[in-house]
Amino acid sequence: MNGPLFRHTFRSNAIKLLLVGAGLALMGVIMPVMFAAFGKEVGAFVQSVPLLDQLSDFGEADFFTLSGSVAAGFTHPFTLLLLGIIAVAFPALAIAGERDKGTLEVTLSRPISRNGLLLTLFLAGLIFIGILVAVLMVSSIITTYAVGLGHELQLANTVQLWLVAWLLFAAFMSLTFAVSVGSDRAAPAFGIPATIILLSYLVWAIASIWPDVRWLGEYTVFHLVKAQETLDDGPATADVLILLGLSVVFMGIALYRFPRRDLPAPS
Amino acid sequence: MAAILTEALTKTYPGHGPAWRRSAEIRALHDLSIEVHQGEIFGFLGPNGAGKSTTIRLLLGFLHASSGSGRVLDLDIGRQSEDIRRRCGYLPGGIALYDTMTGHEQLRYLSELDGQESLLRGELIERMELSERDLRRQVRDYSRGMRQKIGIIQAFQHDPELAILDEPTEGLDPLMQRSFYELLDERKRAGRTIFLSSHILSEVERICDRVAIVRKGELVALSDIAELLRRHRRRVEIRLDGRVPRLEGVPGVSAVSVTDDILTCQLEGDPTPLVAALQGYELQDLLIEPARLEEAFMEYYAEDTSR
């Protein structure tokens, strides 16, 4: 771990973190408020219309329950977009982006090993994601209490949902690091993981509302989160281990590739 | 101990694309063997694509050698590159800086990464004529010359044993170039070693003790400047006043021709035999063009194109 690089990474991402954090805090407010304001009435209406009822299964969460609406905040496309800025854009820009600009060369001309640099950035990224998911979780909990539904929430399980969501986005970050260390341009380092994640999300979302292809959703990484189930009953250990394993595998690839690759002069 | 020692250092890039239309492999550097002595200023010359940057990047661990070996400050370039970078200063060609940092922040950050005290920073800032106001501005507002000044300061601020500089005077005005040459002289007097690649041959001629010339990834000359210039063929013009001297067979003299009362020839090496051969002849004028590194350099390249 390199202290100066770690501090520099925090300083240079501070504004991004604040903006994303504000967005996630807002997300944490909206979902419980919507449930408290309209959830039960809209739920009753939606359940009376079969097509709407089917569509309401979006994201493997029942929006018309408290745990479902809070859980949906963790897997909502807006949340994915915001956390994607950190989980995908950060590692893409920190390695391939800096290589593209030429600043990686200046950093690596210092007495810092490539894996030292990579692990420092990874640790910083883990902390970023951890903080941001915590902002979403804390905001959801505070709002739930504010609307008078706090007693329905199992606090221990919200912490476990934080852990699962953190591991999910850590896996995305690790995947992006694995791509980024092999790339000389920011665009493919960002585009390849973003495309994989987006396709996975689309398959999972479609599978959640289309019973005939529901089995497909089980093969996506988003299925491992099972946000509402985690809030109600705690996470499945196997899912947590798989998410952890993905991070280990992708970071293993990154740590193997980065020191071995050549870094010709930036063109 | 040599500051830099390479033995048959080679870098080859594999071809790209699928097997049925794979491009040929690229030989960026082939069998480079050089020794840079401690305390000297060593110039590394060659046109674009000759292998200068490849060599520098191999020395600093950005690239991995395909074969051969290299040592910098007696450390292995393959296995001890972190230690090498701890003891070296490096100025990349066309240095990129963090645009959102100020000059001060940039220098402080890079110094923190070095993990060493910046003994020379204040003196270098003064020498490079960067004001406090300049250093408080964000790097994105800097001109190319100012960026280069920051690049020079960051390479020298921790007083490295060896400075590796890629095109160091790019973007500097003539006054600043002079100041930079003085800096190199001072570092040399302090026992530091400078390894620089440059296109500017007059600069190399002026400041370097020895040079290596690379062409298409291969070393074609390695010599001290004086020796290189001595070996270079210079043009001689003699305006005669009477008899024509017979210069055929005079050591170092070639391509003799006489037109009207002007004798021209080429001289390689020591001029003493030519001067001795002219004894007893009446001359109006004698002109031996001074040897220039630029011509010596071009000669090496002309030899290549004539093959």
Coordinates of C-alpha atoms in Angstrom, one line a residue, chain A residues 43-263:
Chain A
G43 CA -50.0 -2.4 -4.7
A44 CA -53.6 -3.3 -4.4
F45 CA -54.4 -1.8 -7.8
V46 CA -51.4 -3.4 -9.5
Q47 CA -52.2 -6.8 -8.1
S48 CA -55.7 -6.5 -9.6
V49 CA -54.2 -6.2 -13.1
P50 CA -52.3 -9.4 -14.1
L51 CA -49.9 -7.7 -16.6
L52 CA -49.0 -5.0 -14.1
D53 CA -48.7 -7.6 -11.4
Q54 CA -46.2 -9.5 -13.5
L55 CA -44.2 -6.3 -14.3
S56 CA -44.1 -5.4 -10.6
D57 CA -41.7 -8.4 -10.0
F58 CA -39.0 -6.3 -11.7
G59 CA -35.7 -6.8 -10.0
E60 CA -36.7 -9.8 -7.9
A61 CA -38.3 -7.5 -5.3
D62 CA -41.9 -6.8 -4.3
F63 CA -42.2 -3.0 -4.4
F64 CA -45.3 -3.1 -2.4
T65 CA -43.7 -4.3 0.8
L66 CA -41.3 -2.3 2.9
S67 CA -38.3 -4.7 2.5
G68 CA -39.0 -4.9 -1.3
S69 CA -39.0 -1.2 -1.8
V70 CA -35.8 -0.7 0.3
A71 CA -34.2 -3.7 -1.5
A72 CA -35.2 -2.2 -4.9
G73 CA -33.2 0.9 -4.0
F74 CA -30.0 -1.3 -4.0
T75 CA -30.7 -2.8 -7.5
H76 CA -32.4 0.1 -9.2
P77 CA -30.9 1.2 -12.5
F78 CA -30.2 4.6 -11.1
T79 CA -28.2 3.0 -8.2
L80 CA -26.4 0.9 -10.8
L81 CA -25.6 4.0 -12.8
L82 CA -24.3 5.9 -9.8
L83 CA -22.2 3.1 -8.3
G84 CA -21.0 2.2 -11.8
I85 CA -19.3 5.6 -11.9
I86 CA -17.1 4.4 -9.1
A87 CA -17.0 0.6 -9.7
V88 CA -16.3 0.8 -13.4
A89 CA -15.2 4.4 -14.3
F90 CA -12.7 4.7 -11.4
P91 CA -10.6 1.6 -12.2
A92 CA -10.8 2.2 -15.9
L93 CA -9.5 5.8 -15.5
A94 CA -7.0 5.1 -12.8
I95 CA -5.0 2.6 -14.9
A96 CA -5.9 2.7 -18.6
G97 CA -7.0 6.4 -18.4
E98 CA -3.8 7.5 -16.8
R99 CA -1.8 5.4 -19.2
D100 CA -3.7 7.1 -22.1
K101 CA -2.9 10.5 -20.6
G102 CA 0.7 9.6 -19.9
T103 CA 0.5 10.3 -16.1
L104 CA 0.8 6.6 -15.2
E105 CA 4.3 6.7 -16.6
V106 CA 5.2 9.5 -14.2
T107 CA 3.8 7.6 -11.3
L108 CA 5.5 4.3 -12.2
S109 CA 8.8 6.0 -12.7
R110 CA 8.8 6.4 -8.9
P111 CA 9.9 3.5 -6.6
I112 CA 6.4 1.9 -6.6
S113 CA 5.7 -1.6 -7.9
R114 CA 2.9 -2.1 -10.4
N115 CA 1.1 -4.4 -8.0
G116 CA 1.7 -1.9 -5.2
L117 CA -0.1 0.7 -7.3
L118 CA -2.8 -1.7 -8.3
L119 CA -3.5 -2.9 -4.7
T120 CA -3.5 0.7 -3.4
L121 CA -6.1 1.7 -6.0
F122 CA -8.1 -1.4 -5.3
L123 CA -8.2 -0.7 -1.6
A124 CA -9.2 2.9 -2.2
G125 CA -12.0 1.7 -4.6
L126 CA -13.2 -0.8 -2.0
I127 CA -13.4 2.0 0.6
F128 CA -15.2 4.3 -1.9
I129 CA -17.8 1.6 -2.7
G130 CA -18.2 0.7 1.0
I131 CA -18.9 4.3 1.9
L132 CA -21.3 4.9 -0.9
V133 CA -23.3 1.7 -0.3
A134 CA -23.4 2.7 3.4
V135 CA -24.7 6.1 2.4
L136 CA -27.6 4.4 0.6
M137 CA -28.2 2.0 3.4
V138 CA -28.1 4.7 6.2
S139 CA -30.3 7.0 4.2
S140 CA -32.9 4.2 3.7
I141 CA -32.9 3.3 7.4
I142 CA -33.2 6.9 8.5
T143 CA -36.0 7.5 6.1
T144 CA -37.8 4.3 7.1
Y145 CA -37.7 5.5 10.7
A146 CA -38.8 9.0 9.6
V147 CA -41.9 7.7 7.9
G148 CA -42.7 5.6 11.0
L149 CA -41.9 2.2 9.6
G150 CA -38.6 1.6 11.3
H151 CA -40.0 -1.3 13.4
E152 CA -40.6 -3.3 10.3
L153 CA -37.0 -3.3 9.3
Q154 CA -34.5 -5.8 10.6
L155 CA -31.4 -3.7 11.1
A156 CA -28.9 -6.7 11.2
N157 CA -30.1 -7.7 7.8
T158 CA -29.6 -4.2 6.3
V159 CA -26.0 -4.5 7.3
Q160 CA -25.8 -7.9 5.5
L161 CA -27.4 -6.3 2.5
W162 CA -24.8 -3.6 2.6
L163 CA -22.1 -6.4 2.6
V164 CA -23.7 -8.2 -0.4
A165 CA -24.1 -5.0 -2.4
W166 CA -20.5 -4.0 -1.5
L167 CA -19.3 -7.4 -2.8
L168 CA -21.3 -7.1 -6.0
F169 CA -19.8 -3.7 -6.9
A170 CA -16.3 -4.8 -5.7
A171 CA -16.6 -7.7 -8.2
F172 CA -17.5 -5.2 -10.9
M173 CA -14.5 -3.1 -9.9
S174 CA -12.2 -6.1 -9.9
L175 CA -13.4 -7.1 -13.4
T176 CA -12.7 -3.5 -14.6
F177 CA -9.2 -3.6 -13.1
A178 CA -8.5 -6.9 -14.9
V179 CA -9.5 -5.3 -18.2
S180 CA -7.9 -1.9 -17.4
V181 CA -4.4 -3.3 -16.7
G182 CA -4.2 -4.8 -20.2
S183 CA -5.5 -1.7 -22.0
D184 CA -3.7 1.4 -23.2
R185 CA -7.0 3.3 -23.7
A186 CA -9.7 4.3 -21.3
A187 CA -12.6 3.7 -23.7
P188 CA -12.2 -0.1 -24.0
A189 CA -11.2 -0.4 -20.3
F190 CA -14.6 1.2 -19.4
G191 CA -16.7 -0.1 -22.3
I192 CA -15.9 -3.8 -22.0
P193 CA -16.9 -4.2 -18.3
A194 CA -19.8 -1.8 -18.7
T195 CA -21.2 -3.8 -21.5
I196 CA -20.8 -7.1 -19.6
I197 CA -22.5 -5.6 -16.6
L198 CA -25.3 -3.9 -18.6
L199 CA -26.1 -7.1 -20.5
S200 CA -26.1 -9.1 -17.3
Y201 CA -28.5 -6.5 -15.7
L202 CA -30.8 -6.6 -18.7
V203 CA -31.0 -10.4 -18.8
W204 CA -31.7 -10.3 -15.0
A205 CA -34.3 -7.6 -15.2
I206 CA -36.1 -9.2 -18.2
A207 CA -36.0 -12.6 -16.5
S208 CA -37.5 -11.1 -13.4
I209 CA -40.6 -10.0 -15.2
W210 CA -40.9 -12.7 -17.8
P211 CA -41.7 -16.1 -16.2
D212 CA -40.8 -18.2 -19.3
V213 CA -37.2 -17.0 -19.1
R214 CA -36.9 -16.7 -15.3
W215 CA -34.3 -19.4 -15.2
L216 CA -32.0 -17.2 -17.2
G217 CA -31.8 -14.6 -14.4
E218 CA -30.2 -17.2 -12.1
Y219 CA -27.1 -17.2 -14.3
T220 CA -26.5 -13.5 -13.8
V221 CA -24.4 -12.0 -11.1
F222 CA -27.3 -9.7 -10.0
H223 CA -29.3 -12.8 -8.9
L224 CA -26.6 -13.4 -6.2
V225 CA -27.7 -10.2 -4.4
K226 CA -31.3 -11.3 -3.7
A227 CA -31.8 -8.0 -2.0
Q228 CA -35.3 -8.5 -0.6
E229 CA -34.5 -12.1 0.6
T230 CA -31.4 -10.7 2.3
L231 CA -33.4 -8.0 4.0
D232 CA -36.0 -10.5 5.2
D233 CA -33.9 -13.5 6.0
G234 CA -30.2 -12.6 5.7
P235 CA -27.9 -13.5 2.8
A236 CA -27.2 -16.9 1.4
T237 CA -23.7 -17.9 2.3
A238 CA -23.0 -19.5 -1.0
D239 CA -23.9 -16.2 -2.9
V240 CA -21.6 -14.2 -0.6
L241 CA -18.8 -16.6 -1.3
I242 CA -19.4 -16.5 -5.0
L243 CA -19.3 -12.7 -5.1
L244 CA -16.1 -12.8 -3.0
G245 CA -14.6 -15.4 -5.3
L246 CA -15.3 -13.3 -8.4
S247 CA -13.4 -10.4 -6.8
V248 CA -10.5 -12.7 -5.9
V249 CA -10.4 -14.2 -9.4
F250 CA -10.6 -10.9 -11.3
M251 CA -8.0 -9.2 -9.0
G252 CA -5.8 -12.3 -9.3
I253 CA -5.9 -11.9 -13.1
A254 CA -5.1 -8.2 -12.8
L255 CA -2.2 -8.8 -10.4
Y256 CA -0.8 -11.5 -12.7
R257 CA -1.1 -9.5 -15.9
F258 CA -0.1 -6.0 -14.8
P259 CA 3.5 -6.6 -13.8
R260 CA 4.1 -8.8 -16.8
R261 CA 2.9 -6.6 -19.5
D262 CA 5.0 -4.1 -21.5
L263 CA 4.3 -0.4 -21.2

